[in-house]
PDB file of C-alpha atoms and ligand atoms in Angstrom:
ATOM      1  CA  UNK D   1       1.955 -10.435   6.688  1.00  0.00           C
ATOM      2  CA  UNK D   2       1.754  -6.870   8.007  1.00  0.00           C
ATOM      3  CA  UNK D   3      -1.013  -4.546   6.810  1.00  0.00           C
ATOM      4  CA  UNK D   4      -0.802  -0.783   7.304  1.00  0.00           C
ATOM      5  CA  UNK D   5      -3.480   1.767   6.389  1.00  0.00           C
ATOM      6  CA  UNK D   6      -2.299   5.319   5.748  1.00  0.00           C
ATOM      7  CA  UNK D   7      -4.619   8.237   5.048  1.00  0.00           C
ATOM      8  CA  UNK D   8      -4.752  12.014   5.256  1.00  0.00           C
ATOM      9  CA  UNK D   9      -7.926  13.681   6.444  1.00  0.00           C
ATOM     10  CA  UNK D  10      -9.176  17.143   7.330  1.00  0.00           C
ATOM     11  CA  UNK D  11     -10.043  18.027  10.929  1.00  0.00           C
ATOM     12  CA  UNK D  12     -13.653  17.108  10.105  1.00  0.00           C
ATOM     13  CA  UNK D  13     -12.702  13.591   8.985  1.00  0.00           C
ATOM     14  CA  UNK D  14     -12.919  13.987   5.196  1.00  0.00           C
ATOM     15  CA  UNK D  15     -10.340  12.343   2.957  1.00  0.00           C
ATOM     16  CA  UNK D  16     -11.566  14.319  -0.060  1.00  0.00           C
ATOM     17  CA  UNK D  17     -13.790  17.320  -0.723  1.00  0.00           C
ATOM     18  CA  UNK D  18     -17.329  16.930  -2.013  1.00  0.00           C
ATOM     19  CA  UNK D  19     -16.009  16.869  -5.588  1.00  0.00           C
ATOM     20  CA  UNK D  20     -13.176  14.454  -4.895  1.00  0.00           C
ATOM     21  CA  UNK D  21     -10.185  16.747  -4.409  1.00  0.00           C
ATOM     22  CA  UNK D  22      -7.875  14.917  -2.010  1.00  0.00           C
ATOM     23  CA  UNK D  23      -4.626  16.915  -1.994  1.00  0.00           C
ATOM     24  CA  UNK D  24      -4.638  17.076   1.816  1.00  0.00           C
ATOM     25  CA  UNK D  25      -1.065  16.242   2.879  1.00  0.00           C
ATOM     26  CA  UNK D  26       1.645  18.896   2.871  1.00  0.00           C
ATOM     27  CA  UNK D  27       4.993  18.295   1.102  1.00  0.00           C
ATOM     28  CA  UNK D  28       6.493  17.399   4.493  1.00  0.00           C
ATOM     29  CA  UNK D  29       3.830  14.761   5.055  1.00  0.00           C
ATOM     30  CA  UNK D  30       4.159  13.443   1.500  1.00  0.00           C
ATOM     31  CA  UNK D  31       7.857  12.859   2.154  1.00  0.00           C
ATOM     32  CA  UNK D  32       6.852  10.702   5.152  1.00  0.00           C
ATOM     33  CA  UNK D  33       4.230   8.832   3.088  1.00  0.00           C
ATOM     34  CA  UNK D  34       6.742   8.088   0.345  1.00  0.00           C
ATOM     35  CA  UNK D  35       9.260   6.774   2.899  1.00  0.00           C
ATOM     36  CA  UNK D  36       6.462   4.501   4.117  1.00  0.00           C
ATOM     37  CA  UNK D  37       5.746   3.414   0.510  1.00  0.00           C
ATOM     38  CA  UNK D  38       9.426   2.614   0.105  1.00  0.00           C
ATOM     39  CA  UNK D  39       9.239   0.231   3.093  1.00  0.00           C
ATOM     40  CA  UNK D  40       6.387  -1.925   1.736  1.00  0.00           C
ATOM     41  CA  UNK D  41       6.030  -4.673  -0.895  1.00  0.00           C
ATOM     42  CA  UNK D  42       2.721  -3.424  -2.284  1.00  0.00           C
ATOM     43  CA  UNK D  43       0.327  -0.464  -2.201  1.00  0.00           C
ATOM     44  CA  UNK D  44      -3.410  -1.150  -2.510  1.00  0.00           C
ATOM     45  CA  UNK D  45      -6.237   1.266  -3.460  1.00  0.00           C
ATOM     46  CA  UNK D  46      -9.914   1.003  -4.421  1.00  0.00           C
ATOM     47  CA  UNK D  47     -11.086   1.544  -7.994  1.00  0.00           C
ATOM     48  CA  UNK D  48     -12.953   4.773  -7.119  1.00  0.00           C
ATOM     49  CA  UNK D  49      -9.661   6.281  -5.984  1.00  0.00           C
ATOM     50  CA  UNK D  50      -8.123   5.330  -9.324  1.00  0.00           C
ATOM     51  CA  UNK D  51     -11.057   6.818 -11.266  1.00  0.00           C
ATOM     52  CA  UNK D  52     -11.023  10.073  -9.263  1.00  0.00           C
ATOM     53  CA  UNK D  53      -7.328  10.634  -8.490  1.00  0.00           C
ATOM     54  CA  UNK D  54      -5.561   8.667 -11.242  1.00  0.00           C
ATOM     55  CA  UNK D  55      -2.622   7.943  -8.874  1.00  0.00           C
ATOM     56  CA  UNK D  56       0.775   6.571  -9.921  1.00  0.00           C
ATOM     57  CA  UNK D  57       1.411   4.772  -6.596  1.00  0.00           C
ATOM     58  CA  UNK D  58       5.145   5.041  -7.129  1.00  0.00           C
ATOM     59  CA  UNK D  59       7.849   6.067  -4.649  1.00  0.00           C
ATOM     60  CA  UNK D  60       8.849   9.701  -5.142  1.00  0.00           C
ATOM     61  CA  UNK D  61       9.570  12.780  -2.979  1.00  0.00           C
ATOM     62  CA  UNK D  62      13.215  11.879  -2.525  1.00  0.00           C
ATOM     63  CA  UNK D  63      12.496   8.315  -1.409  1.00  0.00           C
ATOM     64  CA  UNK D  64      13.181   6.535  -4.744  1.00  0.00           C
ATOM     65  CA  UNK D  65      13.508   2.784  -4.373  1.00  0.00           C
ATOM     66  CA  UNK D  66      15.426   0.171  -6.372  1.00  0.00           C
ATOM     67  CA  UNK D  67      12.603  -2.311  -5.720  1.00  0.00           C
ATOM     68  CA  UNK D  68       9.376  -0.325  -6.226  1.00  0.00           C
ATOM     69  CA  UNK D  69       6.256  -1.728  -4.524  1.00  0.00           C
ATOM     70  CA  UNK D  70       3.617  -3.536  -6.575  1.00  0.00           C
ATOM     71  CA  UNK D  71       0.530  -1.409  -7.233  1.00  0.00           C
ATOM     72  CA  UNK D  72      -2.762  -3.214  -6.492  1.00  0.00           C
ATOM     73  CA  UNK D  73      -6.243  -1.997  -7.486  1.00  0.00           C
ATOM     74  CA  UNK D  74      -9.392  -3.535  -6.030  1.00  0.00           C
ATOM     75  CA  UNK D  75     -11.823  -3.454  -8.945  1.00  0.00           C
ATOM     76  CA  UNK D  76     -14.619  -6.061  -9.104  1.00  0.00           C
ATOM     77  CA  UNK D  77     -15.493  -5.577 -12.799  1.00  0.00           C
ATOM     78  CA  UNK D  78     -12.164  -4.496 -14.255  1.00  0.00           C
ATOM     79  CA  UNK D  79     -13.319  -0.987 -15.153  1.00  0.00           C
ATOM     80  CA  UNK D  80      -9.853   0.510 -14.636  1.00  0.00           C
ATOM     81  CA  UNK D  81      -9.246   2.649 -17.748  1.00  0.00           C
ATOM     82  CA  UNK D  82      -6.430   1.723 -20.115  1.00  0.00           C
ATOM     83  CA  UNK D  83      -5.545   5.440 -20.028  1.00  0.00           C
ATOM     84  CA  UNK D  84      -4.993   5.378 -16.231  1.00  0.00           C
ATOM     85  CA  UNK D  85      -1.463   6.122 -15.047  1.00  0.00           C
ATOM     86  CA  UNK D  86      -1.411   2.693 -13.369  1.00  0.00           C
ATOM     87  CA  UNK D  87      -2.071   0.711 -16.554  1.00  0.00           C
ATOM     88  CA  UNK D  88       0.022   3.010 -18.747  1.00  0.00           C
ATOM     89  CA  UNK D  89       3.079   2.165 -16.654  1.00  0.00           C
ATOM     90  CA  UNK D  90       2.147  -1.471 -15.945  1.00  0.00           C
ATOM     91  CA  UNK D  91       4.975  -2.708 -18.171  1.00  0.00           C
ATOM     92  CA  UNK D  92       7.446  -0.774 -15.996  1.00  0.00           C
ATOM     93  CA  UNK D  93       6.008  -1.168 -12.473  1.00  0.00           C
ATOM     94  CA  UNK D  94       4.478  -4.415 -11.197  1.00  0.00           C
ATOM     95  CA  UNK D  95       0.679  -3.960 -11.168  1.00  0.00           C
ATOM     96  CA  UNK D  96      -2.146  -6.255 -10.035  1.00  0.00           C
ATOM     97  CA  UNK D  97      -5.867  -5.758 -10.639  1.00  0.00           C
ATOM     98  CA  UNK D  98      -7.684  -7.726  -7.929  1.00  0.00           C
ATOM     99  CA  UNK D  99     -11.118  -8.469  -9.302  1.00  0.00           C
ATOM    100  CA  UNK D 100     -14.175 -10.737  -8.992  1.00  0.00           C
ATOM    101  CA  UNK D 101     -15.977 -13.248 -11.197  1.00  0.00           C
ATOM    102  CA  UNK D 102     -17.971 -10.294 -12.569  1.00  0.00           C
ATOM    103  CA  UNK D 103     -15.072  -9.238 -14.787  1.00  0.00           C
ATOM    104  CA  UNK D 104     -15.545  -9.910 -18.525  1.00  0.00           C
ATOM    105  CA  UNK D 105     -13.020 -11.829 -20.646  1.00  0.00           C
ATOM    106  CA  UNK D 106     -12.583  -8.654 -22.706  1.00  0.00           C
ATOM    107  CA  UNK D 107     -11.546  -6.695 -19.627  1.00  0.00           C
ATOM    108  CA  UNK D 108      -9.157  -9.451 -18.525  1.00  0.00           C
ATOM    109  CA  UNK D 109      -7.530  -9.411 -21.987  1.00  0.00           C
ATOM    110  CA  UNK D 110      -7.424  -5.600 -22.088  1.00  0.00           C
ATOM    111  CA  UNK D 111      -5.827  -5.325 -18.626  1.00  0.00           C
ATOM    112  CA  UNK D 112      -3.338  -8.146 -19.195  1.00  0.00           C
ATOM    113  CA  UNK D 113      -2.267  -6.637 -22.535  1.00  0.00           C
ATOM    114  CA  UNK D 114      -0.807  -3.684 -20.572  1.00  0.00           C
ATOM    115  CA  UNK D 115       1.472  -5.987 -18.547  1.00  0.00           C
ATOM    116  CA  UNK D 116      -0.710  -5.911 -15.407  1.00  0.00           C
ATOM    117  CA  UNK D 117      -1.726  -9.175 -13.711  1.00  0.00           C
ATOM    118  CA  UNK D 118      -5.386 -10.012 -13.029  1.00  0.00           C
ATOM    119  CA  UNK D 119      -6.188 -11.785  -9.771  1.00  0.00           C
ATOM    120  CA  UNK D 120      -9.756 -13.130  -9.532  1.00  0.00           C
ATOM    121  CA  UNK D 121     -11.146 -13.543  -5.991  1.00  0.00           C
ATOM    122  CA  UNK D 122     -14.800 -13.282  -5.046  1.00  0.00           C
ATOM    123  CA  UNK D 123     -18.238 -13.434  -6.623  1.00  0.00           C
ATOM    124  CA  UNK D 124     -19.706  -9.923  -6.428  1.00  0.00           C
ATOM    125  CA  UNK D 125     -17.103  -7.812  -4.665  1.00  0.00           C
ATOM    126  CA  UNK D 126     -13.423  -8.565  -4.391  1.00  0.00           C
ATOM    127  CA  UNK D 127     -12.889 -11.047  -1.564  1.00  0.00           C
ATOM    128  CA  UNK D 128     -10.073  -9.267   0.208  1.00  0.00           C
ATOM    129  CA  UNK D 129      -9.229 -12.024   2.670  1.00  0.00           C
ATOM    130  CA  UNK D 130      -8.468 -14.302  -0.283  1.00  0.00           C
ATOM    131  CA  UNK D 131      -6.470 -11.571  -2.035  1.00  0.00           C
ATOM    132  CA  UNK D 132      -4.265 -11.076   1.046  1.00  0.00           C
ATOM    133  CA  UNK D 133      -3.820 -14.858   1.348  1.00  0.00           C
ATOM    134  CA  UNK D 134      -2.671 -15.126  -2.277  1.00  0.00           C
ATOM    135  CA  UNK D 135      -0.365 -12.129  -1.857  1.00  0.00           C
ATOM    136  CA  UNK D 136       1.165 -13.788   1.193  1.00  0.00           C
ATOM    137  CA  UNK D 137       1.719 -16.988  -0.822  1.00  0.00           C
ATOM    138  CA  UNK D 138       3.399 -14.841  -3.495  1.00  0.00           C
ATOM    139  CA  UNK D 139       5.869 -13.641  -0.853  1.00  0.00           C
ATOM    140  CA  UNK D 140       4.434 -10.214  -0.034  1.00  0.00           C
ATOM    141  CA  UNK D 141       5.185  -9.334   3.597  1.00  0.00           C
ATOM    142  CA  UNK D 142       4.141  -5.685   3.997  1.00  0.00           C
ATOM    143  CA  UNK D 143       1.074  -4.164   2.341  1.00  0.00           C
ATOM    144  CA  UNK D 144       0.138  -0.491   2.511  1.00  0.00           C
ATOM    145  CA  UNK D 145      -3.562   0.291   1.997  1.00  0.00           C
ATOM    146  CA  UNK D 146      -4.116   3.871   0.816  1.00  0.00           C
ATOM    147  CA  UNK D 147      -7.927   4.087   0.696  1.00  0.00           C
ATOM    148  CA  UNK D 148     -10.423   5.294  -0.164  1.00  0.00           C
ATOM    149  CA  UNK D 149     -13.061   5.099   2.522  1.00  0.00           C
ATOM    150  CA  UNK D 150     -14.862   2.014   1.183  1.00  0.00           C
ATOM    151  CA  UNK D 151     -11.690  -0.027   0.919  1.00  0.00           C
ATOM    152  CA  UNK D 152     -10.538   1.168   4.363  1.00  0.00           C
ATOM    153  CA  UNK D 153     -13.774  -0.148   5.896  1.00  0.00           C
ATOM    154  CA  UNK D 154     -13.554  -3.521   4.157  1.00  0.00           C
ATOM    155  CA  UNK D 155      -9.936  -4.047   5.176  1.00  0.00           C
ATOM    156  CA  UNK D 156     -10.551  -2.924   8.773  1.00  0.00           C
ATOM    157  CA  UNK D 157     -13.583  -5.249   9.000  1.00  0.00           C
ATOM    158  CA  UNK D 158     -11.348  -8.241   8.251  1.00  0.00           C
ATOM    159  CA  UNK D 159      -9.592  -7.623  11.563  1.00  0.00           C
ATOM    160  CA  UNK D 160      -6.125  -8.088  10.064  1.00  0.00           C
ATOM    161  CA  UNK D 161      -4.820  -4.496  10.054  1.00  0.00           C
ATOM    162  CA  UNK D 162      -1.700  -3.975  12.176  1.00  0.00           C
ATOM    163  CA  UNK D 163      -1.294  -0.226  11.971  1.00  0.00           C
ATOM    164  CA  UNK D 164      -3.430   2.785  11.048  1.00  0.00           C
ATOM    165  CA  UNK D 165      -1.618   6.056  10.343  1.00  0.00           C
ATOM    166  CA  UNK D 166      -3.757   9.173  10.022  1.00  0.00           C
ATOM    167  CA  UNK D 167      -2.582  12.646   9.138  1.00  0.00           C
ATOM    168  CA  UNK D 168      -4.987  15.301  10.401  1.00  0.00           C
ATOM    169  CA  UNK D 169      -4.714  18.495   8.394  1.00  0.00           C
ATOM    170  CA  UNK D 170      -5.696  21.722  10.198  1.00  0.00           C
ATOM    171  CA  UNK D 171      -8.572  22.421   7.780  1.00  0.00           C
ATOM    172  CA  UNK D 172     -12.306  21.897   7.601  1.00  0.00           C
ATOM    173  CA  UNK D 173     -13.986  21.288   4.226  1.00  0.00           C
ATOM    174  CA  UNK D 174     -17.471  20.012   5.202  1.00  0.00           C
ATOM    175  CA  UNK D 175     -19.739  18.386   2.667  1.00  0.00           C
ATOM    176  CA  UNK D 176     -22.431  15.811   3.432  1.00  0.00           C
ATOM    177  CA  UNK D 177     -21.239  13.652   0.559  1.00  0.00           C
ATOM    178  CA  UNK D 178     -17.515  14.199   0.936  1.00  0.00           C
ATOM    179  CA  UNK D 179     -15.745  10.848   1.484  1.00  0.00           C
ATOM    180  CA  UNK D 180     -14.671  10.207   5.070  1.00  0.00           C
ATOM    181  CA  UNK D 181     -11.755   8.135   6.374  1.00  0.00           C
ATOM    182  CA  UNK D 182     -13.916   5.013   6.717  1.00  0.00           C
ATOM    183  CA  UNK D 183     -17.164   4.509   4.803  1.00  0.00           C
ATOM    184  CA  UNK D 184     -18.897   1.141   4.279  1.00  0.00           C
ATOM    185  CA  UNK D 185     -21.832  -0.093   6.289  1.00  0.00           C
ATOM    186  CA  UNK D 186     -20.614   1.184   9.647  1.00  0.00           C
ATOM    187  CA  UNK D 187     -21.519   0.139  13.190  1.00  0.00           C
ATOM    188  CA  UNK D 188     -24.800   0.626  15.010  1.00  0.00           C
ATOM    189  CA  UNK D 189     -23.288   1.441  18.364  1.00  0.00           C
ATOM    190  CA  UNK D 190     -20.109   3.199  19.456  1.00  0.00           C
ATOM    191  CA  UNK D 191     -19.360   0.198  21.662  1.00  0.00           C
ATOM    192  CA  UNK D 192     -19.208  -1.945  18.489  1.00  0.00           C
ATOM    193  CA  UNK D 193     -16.496   0.294  17.010  1.00  0.00           C
ATOM    194  CA  UNK D 194     -13.042  -1.103  16.377  1.00  0.00           C
ATOM    195  CA  UNK D 195     -10.781  -0.215  19.305  1.00  0.00           C
ATOM    196  CA  UNK D 196      -7.461   1.486  18.521  1.00  0.00           C
ATOM    197  CA  UNK D 197      -4.307   1.795  20.601  1.00  0.00           C
ATOM    198  CA  UNK D 198      -2.568   5.145  20.166  1.00  0.00           C
ATOM    199  CA  UNK D 199       1.165   4.375  19.955  1.00  0.00           C
ATOM    200  CA  UNK D 200       2.674   7.653  18.776  1.00  0.00           C
ATOM    201  CA  UNK D 201       1.802  11.221  17.801  1.00  0.00           C
ATOM    202  CA  UNK D 202       3.928  13.500  15.625  1.00  0.00           C
ATOM    203  CA  UNK D 203       3.403  17.091  14.716  1.00  0.00           C
ATOM    204  CA  UNK D 204       4.588  19.059  11.703  1.00  0.00           C
ATOM    205  CA  UNK D 205       5.347  22.787  11.976  1.00  0.00           C
ATOM    206  CA  UNK D 206       2.340  23.576   9.728  1.00  0.00           C
ATOM    207  CA  UNK D 207      -0.079  22.190  12.329  1.00  0.00           C
ATOM    208  CA  UNK D 208      -0.532  18.736  10.778  1.00  0.00           C
ATOM    209  CA  UNK D 209      -0.759  15.962  13.362  1.00  0.00           C
ATOM    210  CA  UNK D 210       0.124  12.356  12.546  1.00  0.00           C
ATOM    211  CA  UNK D 211      -1.517   9.673  14.668  1.00  0.00           C
ATOM    212  CA  UNK D 212       0.001   6.192  14.751  1.00  0.00           C
ATOM    213  CA  UNK D 213      -2.491   3.581  15.935  1.00  0.00           C
ATOM    214  CA  UNK D 214      -2.154  -0.156  16.419  1.00  0.00           C
ATOM    215  CA  UNK D 215      -5.186  -2.406  16.261  1.00  0.00           C
TER     216      UNK D 215
HETATM  217  N1  NAP Y 301      -6.882  11.564   1.607  1.00  0.00           N
HETATM  218  C1  NAP Y 301      -6.538  10.299   1.409  1.00  0.00           C
HETATM  219  O1  NAP Y 301      -5.679   9.759   2.138  1.00  0.00           O
HETATM  220  C2  NAP Y 301      -7.200   9.520   0.312  1.00  0.00           C
HETATM  221  C3  NAP Y 301      -6.647   8.309  -0.089  1.00  0.00           C
HETATM  222  C4  NAP Y 301      -7.299   7.573  -1.080  1.00  0.00           C
HETATM  223  C5  NAP Y 301      -8.471   8.040  -1.641  1.00  0.00           C
HETATM  224  N2  NAP Y 301      -8.970   9.239  -1.250  1.00  0.00           N
HETATM  225  C6  NAP Y 301     -10.235   9.721  -1.824  1.00  0.00           C
HETATM  226  O2  NAP Y 301     -11.252   8.766  -1.563  1.00  0.00           O
HETATM  227  C7  NAP Y 301     -12.248   8.857  -2.578  1.00  0.00           C
HETATM  228  C8  NAP Y 301     -12.607   7.465  -3.062  1.00  0.00           C
HETATM  229  O3  NAP Y 301     -12.966   6.663  -1.963  1.00  0.00           O
HETATM  230  P1  NAP Y 301     -14.245   5.711  -2.029  1.00  0.00           P
HETATM  231  O4  NAP Y 301     -14.539   5.320  -0.633  1.00  0.00           O
HETATM  232  O5  NAP Y 301     -15.337   6.388  -2.818  1.00  0.00           O
HETATM  233  O6  NAP Y 301     -13.779   4.474  -2.905  1.00  0.00           O
HETATM  234  P2  NAP Y 301     -12.536   3.447  -2.869  1.00  0.00           P
HETATM  235  O7  NAP Y 301     -12.397   2.853  -1.527  1.00  0.00           O
HETATM  236  O8  NAP Y 301     -11.360   4.079  -3.508  1.00  0.00           O
HETATM  237  O9  NAP Y 301     -13.061   2.327  -3.908  1.00  0.00           O
HETATM  238  C9  NAP Y 301     -14.236   1.606  -3.573  1.00  0.00           C
HETATM  239  C10 NAP Y 301     -14.618   0.669  -4.704  1.00  0.00           C
HETATM  240  O10 NAP Y 301     -13.720  -0.461  -4.763  1.00  0.00           O
HETATM  241  C11 NAP Y 301     -14.441  -1.567  -5.269  1.00  0.00           C
HETATM  242  N3  NAP Y 301     -14.367  -2.731  -4.397  1.00  0.00           N
HETATM  243  C12 NAP Y 301     -14.355  -4.016  -4.843  1.00  0.00           C
HETATM  244  N4  NAP Y 301     -14.338  -4.865  -3.856  1.00  0.00           N
HETATM  245  C13 NAP Y 301     -14.327  -4.140  -2.719  1.00  0.00           C
HETATM  246  C14 NAP Y 301     -14.308  -4.499  -1.350  1.00  0.00           C
HETATM  247  N5  NAP Y 301     -14.271  -5.773  -0.937  1.00  0.00           N
HETATM  248  N6  NAP Y 301     -14.336  -3.498  -0.437  1.00  0.00           N
HETATM  249  C15 NAP Y 301     -14.341  -2.216  -0.824  1.00  0.00           C
HETATM  250  N7  NAP Y 301     -14.356  -1.813  -2.106  1.00  0.00           N
HETATM  251  C16 NAP Y 301     -14.346  -2.779  -3.055  1.00  0.00           C
HETATM  252  C17 NAP Y 301     -15.893  -1.162  -5.401  1.00  0.00           C
HETATM  253  O11 NAP Y 301     -16.132  -0.793  -6.755  1.00  0.00           O
HETATM  254  P3  NAP Y 301     -16.524  -1.954  -7.793  1.00  0.00           P
HETATM  255  O12 NAP Y 301     -17.800  -2.549  -7.271  1.00  0.00           O
HETATM  256  O13 NAP Y 301     -16.642  -1.304  -9.094  1.00  0.00           O
HETATM  257  O14 NAP Y 301     -15.421  -2.937  -7.730  1.00  0.00           O
HETATM  258  C18 NAP Y 301     -15.975   0.045  -4.497  1.00  0.00           C
HETATM  259  O15 NAP Y 301     -17.011   0.925  -4.847  1.00  0.00           O
HETATM  260  C19 NAP Y 301     -11.683   9.726  -3.680  1.00  0.00           C
HETATM  261  O16 NAP Y 301     -12.293  10.994  -3.653  1.00  0.00           O
HETATM  262  C20 NAP Y 301     -10.207   9.851  -3.335  1.00  0.00           C
HETATM  263  O17 NAP Y 301      -9.700  11.111  -3.732  1.00  0.00           O
HETATM  264  C21 NAP Y 301      -8.353   9.983  -0.298  1.00  0.00           C
END
C-alpha cells in the first residue's frame, strides 16, 4: 500500500488561520490536488477537519473520476454530524468512519443509516496501523491523507508514509494557536525528527512552491 500526505501551508507553516480558515491553495494548486485525488483509492482526514471545514472530499476542478475515491474520517467517538457533507452524500460516495471502542451504539446506527461504513479499531484513539491493514485487505492500494495536523503526526509516526507533498503559499498568517502542518506530541530534539528526501520542486506563477518529499 502507498500512503501520500498532501497539505497546503503558509510560509510560516500554518495549515489554517487561528480561527480555522484553510483556503490556502490557489485554483492552480487545487487542480493539481484534485488530479492527485483522482489517482488514489481513498482520501483520509481527521474529525476536526470535518467539523471545521465540512469537506466533500470528492474529485472536482476538471479532474472528475468514474471511480471516485472512498472518503475516510478518523473519528474515535463517531461525532461526525449527520448534517456534514460527507454523511449527506454517503449513499452516493463510498464513505468510512474509522472509529474506536469509545463509539456508542447510537452513533454507529446513526452513521450506518446514512450509507457510511463504520470501522472500529482501537481503544481510546483510532488505531491507524490497524485501519491501514484492514484497508489493504479490502484492496485499497493508494491512500491520500489530507490532514489536519494531528492526523498528519499520527500517520507520520507510524513510519509508513511514502510521499509528503507540501504547497507553500507566499503568505504569513501567524497565530500561536493556528494549526501547523504537523501537530501531535512532537520530538524533543531536531536529530530525532523524521528525515525527508527532497525529490522534486515545482513553482506556480503566483509564487506557490510545491515540495515533493519521499520518506
Ligand atoms: N491546509 C491544509 O492542507 C489543511 C488540510 C486539512 C485540514 N486543515 C486544517 O487543519 C485543522 C484541523 O486539524 P487538527 O490538527 O486540529 O485536527 P485533525 O487532524 O483534522 O483531527 C484530529 C482529531 O482526529 C481524531 N483522531 C482519532 N484518532 C486519531 C489518531 N490516531 N491520530 C490523530 N487524530 C485522531 C481526534 O479526535 P477524536 O478524539 O474526537 O477522535 C483528533 O483530535 C482545521 O483548521 C483545518 O482547516 C488544513
